[in-house]
XYZ file of C-alpha atoms in Angstrom:
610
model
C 0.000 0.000 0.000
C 2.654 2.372 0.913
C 4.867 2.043 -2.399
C 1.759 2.375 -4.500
C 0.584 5.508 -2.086
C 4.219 6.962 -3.015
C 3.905 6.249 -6.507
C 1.012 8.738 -6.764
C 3.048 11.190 -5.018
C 5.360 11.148 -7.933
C 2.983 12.898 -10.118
C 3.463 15.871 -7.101
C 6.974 16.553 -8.414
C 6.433 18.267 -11.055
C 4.725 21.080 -8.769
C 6.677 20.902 -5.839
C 7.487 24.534 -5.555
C 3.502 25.309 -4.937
C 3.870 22.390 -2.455
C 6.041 23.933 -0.138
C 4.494 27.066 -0.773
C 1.996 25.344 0.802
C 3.686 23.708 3.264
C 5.192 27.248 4.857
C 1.874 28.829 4.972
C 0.536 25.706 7.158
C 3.856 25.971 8.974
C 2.167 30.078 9.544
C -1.246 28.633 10.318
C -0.425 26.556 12.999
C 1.934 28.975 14.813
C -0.965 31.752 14.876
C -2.989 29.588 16.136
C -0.687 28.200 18.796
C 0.355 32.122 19.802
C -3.305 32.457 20.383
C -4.072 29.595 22.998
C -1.084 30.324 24.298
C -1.896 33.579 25.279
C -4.649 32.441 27.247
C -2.750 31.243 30.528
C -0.850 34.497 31.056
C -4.342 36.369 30.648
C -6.407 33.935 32.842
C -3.514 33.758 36.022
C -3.716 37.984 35.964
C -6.864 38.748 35.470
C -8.556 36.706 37.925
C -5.432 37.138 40.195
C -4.222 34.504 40.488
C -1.028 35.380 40.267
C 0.569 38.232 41.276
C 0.869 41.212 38.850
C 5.217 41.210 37.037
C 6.143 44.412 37.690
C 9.796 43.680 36.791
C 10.983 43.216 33.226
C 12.630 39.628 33.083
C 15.364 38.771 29.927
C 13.879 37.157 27.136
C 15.459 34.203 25.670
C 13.857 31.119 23.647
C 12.832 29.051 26.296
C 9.044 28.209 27.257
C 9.460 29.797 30.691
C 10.903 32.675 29.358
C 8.382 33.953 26.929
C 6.007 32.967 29.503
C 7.470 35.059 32.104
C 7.149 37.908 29.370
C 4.202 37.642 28.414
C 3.295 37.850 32.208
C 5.259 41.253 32.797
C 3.510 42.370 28.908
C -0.006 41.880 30.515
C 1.056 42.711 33.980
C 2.092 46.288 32.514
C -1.553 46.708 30.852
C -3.262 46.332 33.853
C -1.182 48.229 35.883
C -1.334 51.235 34.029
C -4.574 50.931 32.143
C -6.510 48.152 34.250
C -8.175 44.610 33.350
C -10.752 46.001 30.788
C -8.148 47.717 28.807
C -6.278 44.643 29.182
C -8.886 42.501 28.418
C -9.898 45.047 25.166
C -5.844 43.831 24.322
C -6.183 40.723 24.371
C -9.233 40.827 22.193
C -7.826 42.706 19.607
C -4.611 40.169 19.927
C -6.626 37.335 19.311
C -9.029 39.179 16.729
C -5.318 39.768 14.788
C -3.787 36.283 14.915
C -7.071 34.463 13.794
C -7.036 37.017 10.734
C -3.744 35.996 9.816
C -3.907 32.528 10.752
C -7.373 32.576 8.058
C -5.417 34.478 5.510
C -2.762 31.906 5.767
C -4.887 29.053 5.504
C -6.739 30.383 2.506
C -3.243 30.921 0.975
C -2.172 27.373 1.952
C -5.400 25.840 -0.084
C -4.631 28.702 -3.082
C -1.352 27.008 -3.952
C -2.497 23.151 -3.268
C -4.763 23.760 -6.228
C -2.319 23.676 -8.506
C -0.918 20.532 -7.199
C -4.154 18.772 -6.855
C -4.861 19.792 -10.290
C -1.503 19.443 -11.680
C -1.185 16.091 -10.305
C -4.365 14.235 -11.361
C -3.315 15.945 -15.165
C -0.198 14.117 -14.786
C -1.983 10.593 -14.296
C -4.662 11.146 -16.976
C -1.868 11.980 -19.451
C -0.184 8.911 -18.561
C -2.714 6.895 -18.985
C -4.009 8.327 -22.406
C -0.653 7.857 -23.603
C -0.493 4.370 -22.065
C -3.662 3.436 -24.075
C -2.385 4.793 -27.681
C 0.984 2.713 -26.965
C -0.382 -0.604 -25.682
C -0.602 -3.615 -28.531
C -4.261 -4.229 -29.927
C -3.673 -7.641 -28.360
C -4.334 -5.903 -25.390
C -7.801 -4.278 -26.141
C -8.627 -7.641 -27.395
C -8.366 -8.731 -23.877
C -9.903 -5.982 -21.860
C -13.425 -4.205 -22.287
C -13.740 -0.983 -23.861
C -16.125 0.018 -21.120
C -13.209 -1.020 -17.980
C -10.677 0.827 -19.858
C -13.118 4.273 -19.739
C -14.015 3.379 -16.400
C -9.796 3.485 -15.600
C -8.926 6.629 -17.365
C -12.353 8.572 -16.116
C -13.860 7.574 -12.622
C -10.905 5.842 -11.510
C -8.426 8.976 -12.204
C -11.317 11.295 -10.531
C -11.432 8.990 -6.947
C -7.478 9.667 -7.094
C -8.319 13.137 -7.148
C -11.168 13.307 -4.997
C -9.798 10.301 -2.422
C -5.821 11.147 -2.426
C -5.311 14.454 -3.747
C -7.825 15.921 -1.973
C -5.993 14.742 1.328
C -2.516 15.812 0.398
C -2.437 18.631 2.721
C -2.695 16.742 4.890
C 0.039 14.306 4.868
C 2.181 17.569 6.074
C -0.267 20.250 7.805
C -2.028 17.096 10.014
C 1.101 15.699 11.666
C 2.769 18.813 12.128
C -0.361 20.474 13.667
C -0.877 17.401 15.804
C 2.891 17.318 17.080
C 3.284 20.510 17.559
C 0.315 20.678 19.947
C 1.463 18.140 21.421
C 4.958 19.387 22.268
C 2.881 22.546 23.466
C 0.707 19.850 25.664
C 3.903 18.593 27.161
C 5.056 21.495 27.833
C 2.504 22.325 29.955
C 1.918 19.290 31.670
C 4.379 16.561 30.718
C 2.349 14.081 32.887
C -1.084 14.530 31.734
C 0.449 14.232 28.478
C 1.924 11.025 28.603
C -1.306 10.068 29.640
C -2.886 10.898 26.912
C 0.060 9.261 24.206
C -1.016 6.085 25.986
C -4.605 6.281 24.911
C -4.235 7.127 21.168
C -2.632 3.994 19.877
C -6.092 2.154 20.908
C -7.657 4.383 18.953
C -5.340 4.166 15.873
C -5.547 0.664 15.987
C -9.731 0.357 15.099
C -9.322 3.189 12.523
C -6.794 0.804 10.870
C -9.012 -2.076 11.195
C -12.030 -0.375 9.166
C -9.314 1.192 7.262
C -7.883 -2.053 5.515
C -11.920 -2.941 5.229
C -12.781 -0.002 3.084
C -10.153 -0.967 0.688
C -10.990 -4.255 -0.556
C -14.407 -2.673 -1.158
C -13.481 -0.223 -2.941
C -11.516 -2.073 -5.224
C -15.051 -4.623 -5.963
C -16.538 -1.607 -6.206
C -14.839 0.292 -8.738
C -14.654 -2.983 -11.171
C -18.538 -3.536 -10.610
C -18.779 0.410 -12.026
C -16.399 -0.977 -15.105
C -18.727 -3.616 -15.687
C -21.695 -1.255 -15.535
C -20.036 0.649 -17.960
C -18.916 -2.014 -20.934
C -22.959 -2.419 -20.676
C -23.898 0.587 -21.468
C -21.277 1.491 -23.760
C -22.151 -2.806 -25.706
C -25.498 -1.496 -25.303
C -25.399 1.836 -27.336
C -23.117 -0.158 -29.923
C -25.675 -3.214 -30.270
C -28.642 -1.128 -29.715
C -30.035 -2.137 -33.667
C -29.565 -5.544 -32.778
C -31.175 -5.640 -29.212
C -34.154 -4.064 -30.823
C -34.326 -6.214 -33.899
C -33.969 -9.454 -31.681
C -36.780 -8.391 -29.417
C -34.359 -8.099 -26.873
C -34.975 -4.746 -24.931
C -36.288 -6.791 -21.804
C -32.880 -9.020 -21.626
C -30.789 -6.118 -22.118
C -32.583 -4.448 -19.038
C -32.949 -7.264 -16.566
C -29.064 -7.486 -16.879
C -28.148 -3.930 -16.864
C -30.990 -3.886 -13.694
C -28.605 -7.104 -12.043
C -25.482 -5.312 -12.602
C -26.485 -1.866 -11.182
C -28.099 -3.715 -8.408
C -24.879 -5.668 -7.595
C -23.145 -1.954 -7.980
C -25.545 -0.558 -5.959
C -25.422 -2.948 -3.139
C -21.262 -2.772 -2.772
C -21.295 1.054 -2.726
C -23.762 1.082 -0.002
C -21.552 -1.025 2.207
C -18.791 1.453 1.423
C -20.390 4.408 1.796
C -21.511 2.789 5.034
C -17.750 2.058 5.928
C -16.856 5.333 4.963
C -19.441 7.741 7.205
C -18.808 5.098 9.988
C -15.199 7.338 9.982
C -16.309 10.150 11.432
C -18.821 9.128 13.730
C -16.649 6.726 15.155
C -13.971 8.794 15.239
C -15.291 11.226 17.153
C -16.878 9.323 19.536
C -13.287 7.885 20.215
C -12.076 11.248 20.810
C -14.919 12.370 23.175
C -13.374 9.172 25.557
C -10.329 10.586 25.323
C -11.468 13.903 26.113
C -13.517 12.621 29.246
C -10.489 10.708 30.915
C -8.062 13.710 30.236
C -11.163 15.617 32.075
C -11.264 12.995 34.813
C -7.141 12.639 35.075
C -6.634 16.578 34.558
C -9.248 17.379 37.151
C -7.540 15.007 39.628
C -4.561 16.912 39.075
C -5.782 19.912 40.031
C -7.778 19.048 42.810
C -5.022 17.226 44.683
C -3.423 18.497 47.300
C -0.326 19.433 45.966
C -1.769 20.398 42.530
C 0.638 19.502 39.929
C -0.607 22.059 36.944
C -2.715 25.086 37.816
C -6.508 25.714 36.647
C -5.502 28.328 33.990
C -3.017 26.013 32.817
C -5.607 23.111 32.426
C -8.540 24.927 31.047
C -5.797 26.367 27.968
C -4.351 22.532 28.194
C -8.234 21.239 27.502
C -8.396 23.939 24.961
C -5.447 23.413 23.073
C -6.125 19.928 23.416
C -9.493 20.184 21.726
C -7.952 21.868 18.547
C -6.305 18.620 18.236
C -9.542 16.794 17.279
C -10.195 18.214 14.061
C -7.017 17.320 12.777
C -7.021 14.185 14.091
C -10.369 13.710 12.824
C -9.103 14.634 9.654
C -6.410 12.352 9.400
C -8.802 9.528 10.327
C -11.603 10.268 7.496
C -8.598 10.574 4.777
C -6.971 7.762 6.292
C -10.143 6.146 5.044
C -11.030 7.944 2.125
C -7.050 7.139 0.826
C -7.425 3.152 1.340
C -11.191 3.905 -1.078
C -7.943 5.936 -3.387
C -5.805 3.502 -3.643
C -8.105 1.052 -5.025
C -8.634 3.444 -8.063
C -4.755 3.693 -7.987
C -4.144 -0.217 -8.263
C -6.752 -0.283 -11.613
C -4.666 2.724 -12.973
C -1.185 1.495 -12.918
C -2.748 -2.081 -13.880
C -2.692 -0.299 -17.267
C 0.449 1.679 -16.842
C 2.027 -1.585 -16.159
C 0.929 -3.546 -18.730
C 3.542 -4.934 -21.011
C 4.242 -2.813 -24.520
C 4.850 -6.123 -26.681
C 5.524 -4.029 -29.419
C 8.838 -1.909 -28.635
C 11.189 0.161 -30.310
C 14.662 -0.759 -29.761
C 16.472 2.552 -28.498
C 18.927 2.366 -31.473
C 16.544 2.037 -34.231
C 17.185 3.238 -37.602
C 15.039 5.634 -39.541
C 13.455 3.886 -42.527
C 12.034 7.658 -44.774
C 11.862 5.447 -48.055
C 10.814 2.388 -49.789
C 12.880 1.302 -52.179
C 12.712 -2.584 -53.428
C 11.038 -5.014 -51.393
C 9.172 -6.717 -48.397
C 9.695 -9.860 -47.891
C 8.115 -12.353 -44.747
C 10.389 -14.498 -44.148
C 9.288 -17.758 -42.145
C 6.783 -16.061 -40.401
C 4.600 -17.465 -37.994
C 1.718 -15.729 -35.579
C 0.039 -17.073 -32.388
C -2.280 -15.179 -30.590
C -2.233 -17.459 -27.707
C -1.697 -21.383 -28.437
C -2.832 -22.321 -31.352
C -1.260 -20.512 -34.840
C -2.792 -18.056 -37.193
C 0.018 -18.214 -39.645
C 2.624 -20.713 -40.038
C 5.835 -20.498 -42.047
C 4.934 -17.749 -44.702
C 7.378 -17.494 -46.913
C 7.068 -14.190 -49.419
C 7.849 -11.289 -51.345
C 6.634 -8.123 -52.583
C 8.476 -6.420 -54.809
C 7.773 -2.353 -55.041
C 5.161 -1.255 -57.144
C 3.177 -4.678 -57.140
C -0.064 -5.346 -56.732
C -0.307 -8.752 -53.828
C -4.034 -9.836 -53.248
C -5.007 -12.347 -50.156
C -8.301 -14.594 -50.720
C -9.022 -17.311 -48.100
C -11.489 -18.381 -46.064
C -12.811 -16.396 -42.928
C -10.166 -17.324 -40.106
C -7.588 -18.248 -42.733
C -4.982 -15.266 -41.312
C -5.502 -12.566 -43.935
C -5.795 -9.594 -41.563
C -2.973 -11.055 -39.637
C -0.881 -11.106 -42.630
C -1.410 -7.578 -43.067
C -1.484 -6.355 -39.284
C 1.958 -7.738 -38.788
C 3.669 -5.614 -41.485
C 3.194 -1.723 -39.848
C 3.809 -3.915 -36.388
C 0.054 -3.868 -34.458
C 1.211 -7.491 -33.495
C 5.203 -8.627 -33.615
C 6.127 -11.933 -35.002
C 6.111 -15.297 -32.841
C 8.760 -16.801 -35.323
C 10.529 -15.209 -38.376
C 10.885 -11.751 -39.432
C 9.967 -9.444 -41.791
C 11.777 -7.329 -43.751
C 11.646 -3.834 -45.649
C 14.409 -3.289 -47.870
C 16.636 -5.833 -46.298
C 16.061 -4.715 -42.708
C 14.117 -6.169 -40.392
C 10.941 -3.768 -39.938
C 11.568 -4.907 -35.942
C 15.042 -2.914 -36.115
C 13.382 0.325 -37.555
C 11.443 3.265 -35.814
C 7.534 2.585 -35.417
C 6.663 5.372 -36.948
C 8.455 5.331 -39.815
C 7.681 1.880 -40.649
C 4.070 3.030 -40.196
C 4.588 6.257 -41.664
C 5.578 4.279 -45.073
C 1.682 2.906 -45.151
C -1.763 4.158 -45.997
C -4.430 1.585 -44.273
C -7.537 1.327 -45.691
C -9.949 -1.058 -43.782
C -13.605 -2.852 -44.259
C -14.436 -0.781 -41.453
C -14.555 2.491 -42.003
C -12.756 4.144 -38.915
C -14.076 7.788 -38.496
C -13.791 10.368 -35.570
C -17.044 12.784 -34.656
C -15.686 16.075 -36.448
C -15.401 17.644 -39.990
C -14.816 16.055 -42.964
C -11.702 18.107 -43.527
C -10.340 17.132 -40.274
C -11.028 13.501 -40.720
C -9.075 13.365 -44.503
C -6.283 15.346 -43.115
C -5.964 13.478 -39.595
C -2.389 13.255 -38.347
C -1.211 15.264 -41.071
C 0.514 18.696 -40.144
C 0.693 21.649 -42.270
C -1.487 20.455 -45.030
C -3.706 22.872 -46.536
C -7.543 22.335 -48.058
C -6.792 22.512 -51.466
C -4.671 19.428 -50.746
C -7.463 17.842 -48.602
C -9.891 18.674 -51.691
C -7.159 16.952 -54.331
C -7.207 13.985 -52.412
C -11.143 13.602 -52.016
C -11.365 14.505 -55.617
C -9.088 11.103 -56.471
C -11.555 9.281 -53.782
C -14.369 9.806 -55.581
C -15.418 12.105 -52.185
C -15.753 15.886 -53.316
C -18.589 15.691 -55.335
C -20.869 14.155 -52.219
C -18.518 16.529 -49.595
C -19.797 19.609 -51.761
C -23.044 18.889 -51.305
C -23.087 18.536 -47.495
C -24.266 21.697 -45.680
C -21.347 23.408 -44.562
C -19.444 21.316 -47.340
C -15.491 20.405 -45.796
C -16.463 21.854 -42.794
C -19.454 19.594 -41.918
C -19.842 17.097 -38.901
C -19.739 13.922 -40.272
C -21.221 12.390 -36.489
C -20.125 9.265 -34.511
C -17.687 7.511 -36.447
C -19.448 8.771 -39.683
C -23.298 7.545 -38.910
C -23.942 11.030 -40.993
C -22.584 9.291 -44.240
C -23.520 6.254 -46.058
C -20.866 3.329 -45.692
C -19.945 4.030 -49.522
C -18.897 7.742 -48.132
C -17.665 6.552 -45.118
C -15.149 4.413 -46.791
C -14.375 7.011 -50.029
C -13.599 9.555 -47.021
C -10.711 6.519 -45.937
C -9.613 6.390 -48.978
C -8.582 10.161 -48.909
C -7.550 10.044 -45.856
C -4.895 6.873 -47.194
C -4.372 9.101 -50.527
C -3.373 12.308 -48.727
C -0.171 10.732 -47.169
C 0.871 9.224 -50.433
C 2.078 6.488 -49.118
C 4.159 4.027 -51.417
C 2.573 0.792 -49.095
C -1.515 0.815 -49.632
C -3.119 -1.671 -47.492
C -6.623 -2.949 -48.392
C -8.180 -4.437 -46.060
C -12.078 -6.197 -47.426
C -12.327 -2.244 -48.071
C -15.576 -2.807 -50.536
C -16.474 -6.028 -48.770
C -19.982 -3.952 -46.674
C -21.066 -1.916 -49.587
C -23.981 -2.255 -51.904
C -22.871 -2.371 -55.875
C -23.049 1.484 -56.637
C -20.682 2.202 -53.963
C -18.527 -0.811 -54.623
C -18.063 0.904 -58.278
C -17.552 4.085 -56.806
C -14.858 3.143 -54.146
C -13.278 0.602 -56.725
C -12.470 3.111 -59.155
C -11.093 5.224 -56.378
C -8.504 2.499 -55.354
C -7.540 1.852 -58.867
C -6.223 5.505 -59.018
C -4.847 5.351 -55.587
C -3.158 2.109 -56.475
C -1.395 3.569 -59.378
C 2.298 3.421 -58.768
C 1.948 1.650 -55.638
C 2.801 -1.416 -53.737
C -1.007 -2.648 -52.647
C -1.919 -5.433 -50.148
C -5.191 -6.163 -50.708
C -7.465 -8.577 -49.113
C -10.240 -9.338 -51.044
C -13.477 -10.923 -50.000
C -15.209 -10.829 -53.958
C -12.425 -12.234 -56.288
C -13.742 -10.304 -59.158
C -12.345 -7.267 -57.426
C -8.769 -8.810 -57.530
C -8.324 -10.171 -60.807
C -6.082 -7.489 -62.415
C -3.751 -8.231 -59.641
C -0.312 -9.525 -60.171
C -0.297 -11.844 -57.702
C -2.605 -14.081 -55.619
C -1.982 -15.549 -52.374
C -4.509 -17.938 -50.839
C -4.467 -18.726 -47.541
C -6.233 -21.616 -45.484
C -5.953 -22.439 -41.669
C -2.627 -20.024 -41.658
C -0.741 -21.682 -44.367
C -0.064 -20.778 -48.481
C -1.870 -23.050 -50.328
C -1.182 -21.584 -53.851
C -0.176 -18.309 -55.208
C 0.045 -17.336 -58.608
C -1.989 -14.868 -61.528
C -6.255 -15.033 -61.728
C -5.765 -17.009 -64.897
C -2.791 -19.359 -63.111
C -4.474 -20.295 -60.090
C -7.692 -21.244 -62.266
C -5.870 -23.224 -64.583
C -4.543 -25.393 -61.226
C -8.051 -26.463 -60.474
C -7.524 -26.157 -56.755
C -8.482 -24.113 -53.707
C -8.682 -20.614 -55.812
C -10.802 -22.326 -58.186
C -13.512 -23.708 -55.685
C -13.385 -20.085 -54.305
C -14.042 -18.768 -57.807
C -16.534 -21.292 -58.439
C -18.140 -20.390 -55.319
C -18.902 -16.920 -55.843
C -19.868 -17.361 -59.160
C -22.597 -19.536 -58.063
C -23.662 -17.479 -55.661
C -23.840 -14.318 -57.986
C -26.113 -16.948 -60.637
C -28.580 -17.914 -57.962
């Protein structure tokens, strides 16, 4: 608990100047207030006489008994010479003064802790962003969408409102609490050992419900994940629900998951409020026997502190509580934190399978050739490809066909390095793509996929996304070789329009022609075609087909093709089955062998007769 406590601390560095910015001006706040209690025991002994009135000045040095002693001739002098109401009229104004400053402090104190609150939790979120852009697909294939929002969003805010929110007081609590204390002992070293003896019981069942919190929280905040993949499967499937009459089993289980939700936060919350309560009530005993032992004191015979001395000693004593109080609710409220914490660096941890080696060598250019060289891919156990053997010579058209599950998108997803080889290597030029930077491996590639992958802004922003300092007219040059500007034109605002959530403004023939540009605008010399006509009807197949034959011109193109009419111009066909290459060759080749391309062939063109 305590390295993962510190590792959230980290994110303070960054701002530690405001820190002990804050820091001094609790240091002020608790002096002020100490000079003010202080002051009463000088004030109570002379006013009600019961000690005699300092008429000579004694030294001042930095001992307790010392600046007692002044402060007895200071007030001594006042009501000597002006009496016990101007005195008292002093004493007022004293105290009016140091709980002005001690205020101003405070608010000053809280003014710069903003910044590391705030700074802080920025710090984590960023991390965790950046976490989620590096991490392999392999790992979203793994984890819900819905846990992963949960991590970055509510889980980031409990740090903030469970951790950060308490980061005062780590400092101003213990040093408040100690330095009363040494004030306490001061004044009555006995009834103060009396009282160190006491707290530990205390400690002890705040640790207890302490440790309990936790391990709710933690169920707690992975039930609120679950709760969220639903809604967020449930907004994505919500044609599907509807069109298998399924509104009433989509409810009963969102109903059983909020009510499992439901019932662990109302044990926390129930943990959580039993804090303060409990807390307090612990401190009230405490208060009572100090009462009861105190009062002995001063009734005894030989009184060993005087009743000035306790009634400040009970007051100072008092302030004591709230911080103590304090400590105990975030004491609480950081074991609820670090629950949050443990989901957050469970993705900051996670492995980055695909790394760049830190001498990697830039790789601007394609020159001759890729080649897979005895390539094989598992995701877990059992193989997706095994033993490819291939190459692609610059400026050639490649085209997979295959069954469904046959490895085609792995084939392709392995070359800009979303997954990383199990056996083999593959190679760009000669070099070994795993040797080169990322992003200029990826940088060489325009991706064009079945899917048409589309963010909720304007058209002109989605062609030119990740692009820098491209203007429109090469945005519109791009959409004009897509086969987009036409349809772009005639949208209200035209390159400026919203296209919606992931596109759902556009028909999947736009949707896809707006990819397309998107590929085009890079000019990459590596086009990757992934089924990208595979979901459209046969006037948008035309459409986006003439498209990619002007965007493959003077290109190297993978394409994977799911109608084999599409891919007959190509100059070479690789067909794939359970992971493997079955047979490669030209359209009219692989016909002429009479085996797994021609069932394919035959296959379709049955289908397209009936």
């Amino acid at each position: 608990m305590f390295k993962k406590y510190l590792r959230v601390l980290a994110y303070v560095k960054p701002y530690l100047g405001y820190a002990i910015l804050n820091i001094i001006f609790n240091l002020l706040v608790i002096i002020f207030s100490l000079v003010s209690f202080v002051m009463l025991i000088p004030f109570l002994n002379l006013l009600f006489g019961i000690e005699k009135l300092v008429e000579i000045k004694p030294e001042l040095s930095f001992s307790p008994e010392s600046v007692m002693d002044y402060l007895n001739y200071f007030i001594s002098q006042i009501i000597i010479t002006r009496g016990k109401v101007d005195a008292l009229i002093f004493i007022c104004i004293f105290l009016l003064s140091t709980f002005f400053c001690r205020n101003a402090f405070r608010f000053l104190a809280m003014f710069y802790l903003a910044n590391v609150r705030i700074g802080a939790v920025k710090g984590i979120r960023n991390d965790v962003y950046n976490k989620i852009l590096i991490l392999p697909l392999s790992f979203y294939t793994a984890h819900k969408k819905g846990d992963i929002m949960a991590r970055i969003t509510t889980d980031v805010q409990e740090v903030e409102y469970s951790i950060m929110s308490y980061l005062e007081m780590l400092v101003r609590d213990p040093v408040t609490i100690i330095a009363y204390f040494i004030t306490l002992f001061v004044i009555s070293p006995q009834l103060t050992l009396f009282v160190i003896v006491l707290l530990p019981i205390t400690g002890f069942v705040i640790g207890r419900i302490g440790r309990s919190l936790r391990r709710e929280s933690k169920i707690g905040q992975n039930r609120f994940a679950g709760l969220l993949s639903t809604i967020e499967e449930t907004i994505s499937g919500l044609r599907i629900i509807k069109a298998f009459t399924a509104i009433g089993f989509s409810n009963q289980r969102f109903l059983d998951r909020n009510q499992d939700y439901s019932d662990t936060m109302l044990g926390i919350y129930r943990t959580r409020d039993l804090s303060s309560p409990l807390s307090e009530f612990l401190s009230s005993v405490v208060i009572i026997i100090v009462l009861w032992f105190g009062g002995k004191l001063v009734l005894s015979d030989d009184p060993a502190i005087t009743a000035a001395m306790f009634i400040t000693y009970i007051v100072i004593f008092s302030q004591i509580i709230p911080p103590g109080k304090t400590f105990a609710t975030g004491f609480y409220s950081i074991q609820k934190g670090l629950a949050s914490a443990e989901r957050i660096f469970d993705i900051l941890d996670a492995e980055e399978v695909i790394e760049e080696k830190i001498d990697a060598v830039e790789k601007k250019q394609f020159e001759r050739e890729i080649e897979y060289r005895n390539v094989s891919f598992s995701y877990k156990t059992d193989p997706v490809l095994k033993n490819i053997n291939c190459k692609i010579e610059k400026g050639r058209i490649i085209a997979l066909v295959g069954q469904s599950g046959g490895g085609k998108s792995t084939f392709v997803d392995l070359l800009p390095r979303f997954y990383d080889t199990t056996e083999g290597e593959i190679l760009i030029d000669g070099i070994p793509i795993k040797d080169c930077k990322i992003d200029d491996i990826r940088g060489l590639m325009g991706i064009v996929t079945q899917e048409a992958i589309l963010f909720n802004d304007t058209v002109l922003n989605n062609i030119a996304f990740g692009a820098d300092d491209i203007s429109e007219e090469d945005v519109i040059s791009a959409a004009r070789v897509a086969n987009a500007h036409e349809f772009i034109e005639k949208m209200d605002e035209g390159y400026q329009s919203n296209i919606g959530d992931r596109g759902s403004k556009l028909s999947g023939g736009q949707r896809q022609r707006l990819s397309i540009a998107r590929a085009i605008l890079r000019n990459p010399p590596i086009l990757i075609l992934d089924e990208a006509t595979s979901a459209l009807d046969t006037e948008s197949e035309r459409l986006v087909q003439d498209a990619l034959a002007k965007v493959m011109t003077n290109r190297t193109s993978i394409v994977i093709a799911h109608r084999l009419s599409t891919i007959v111009h190509a100059d070479e066909i690789i067909v794939l089955k359970k992971g493997e290459i079955v047979e490669r060759g030209t359209h009219k080749e692989l016909l002429l062998k009479d085996g797994e391309y021609k069932k394919l062939h035959d296959l379709q063109a049955f289908d397209s007769r009936s």
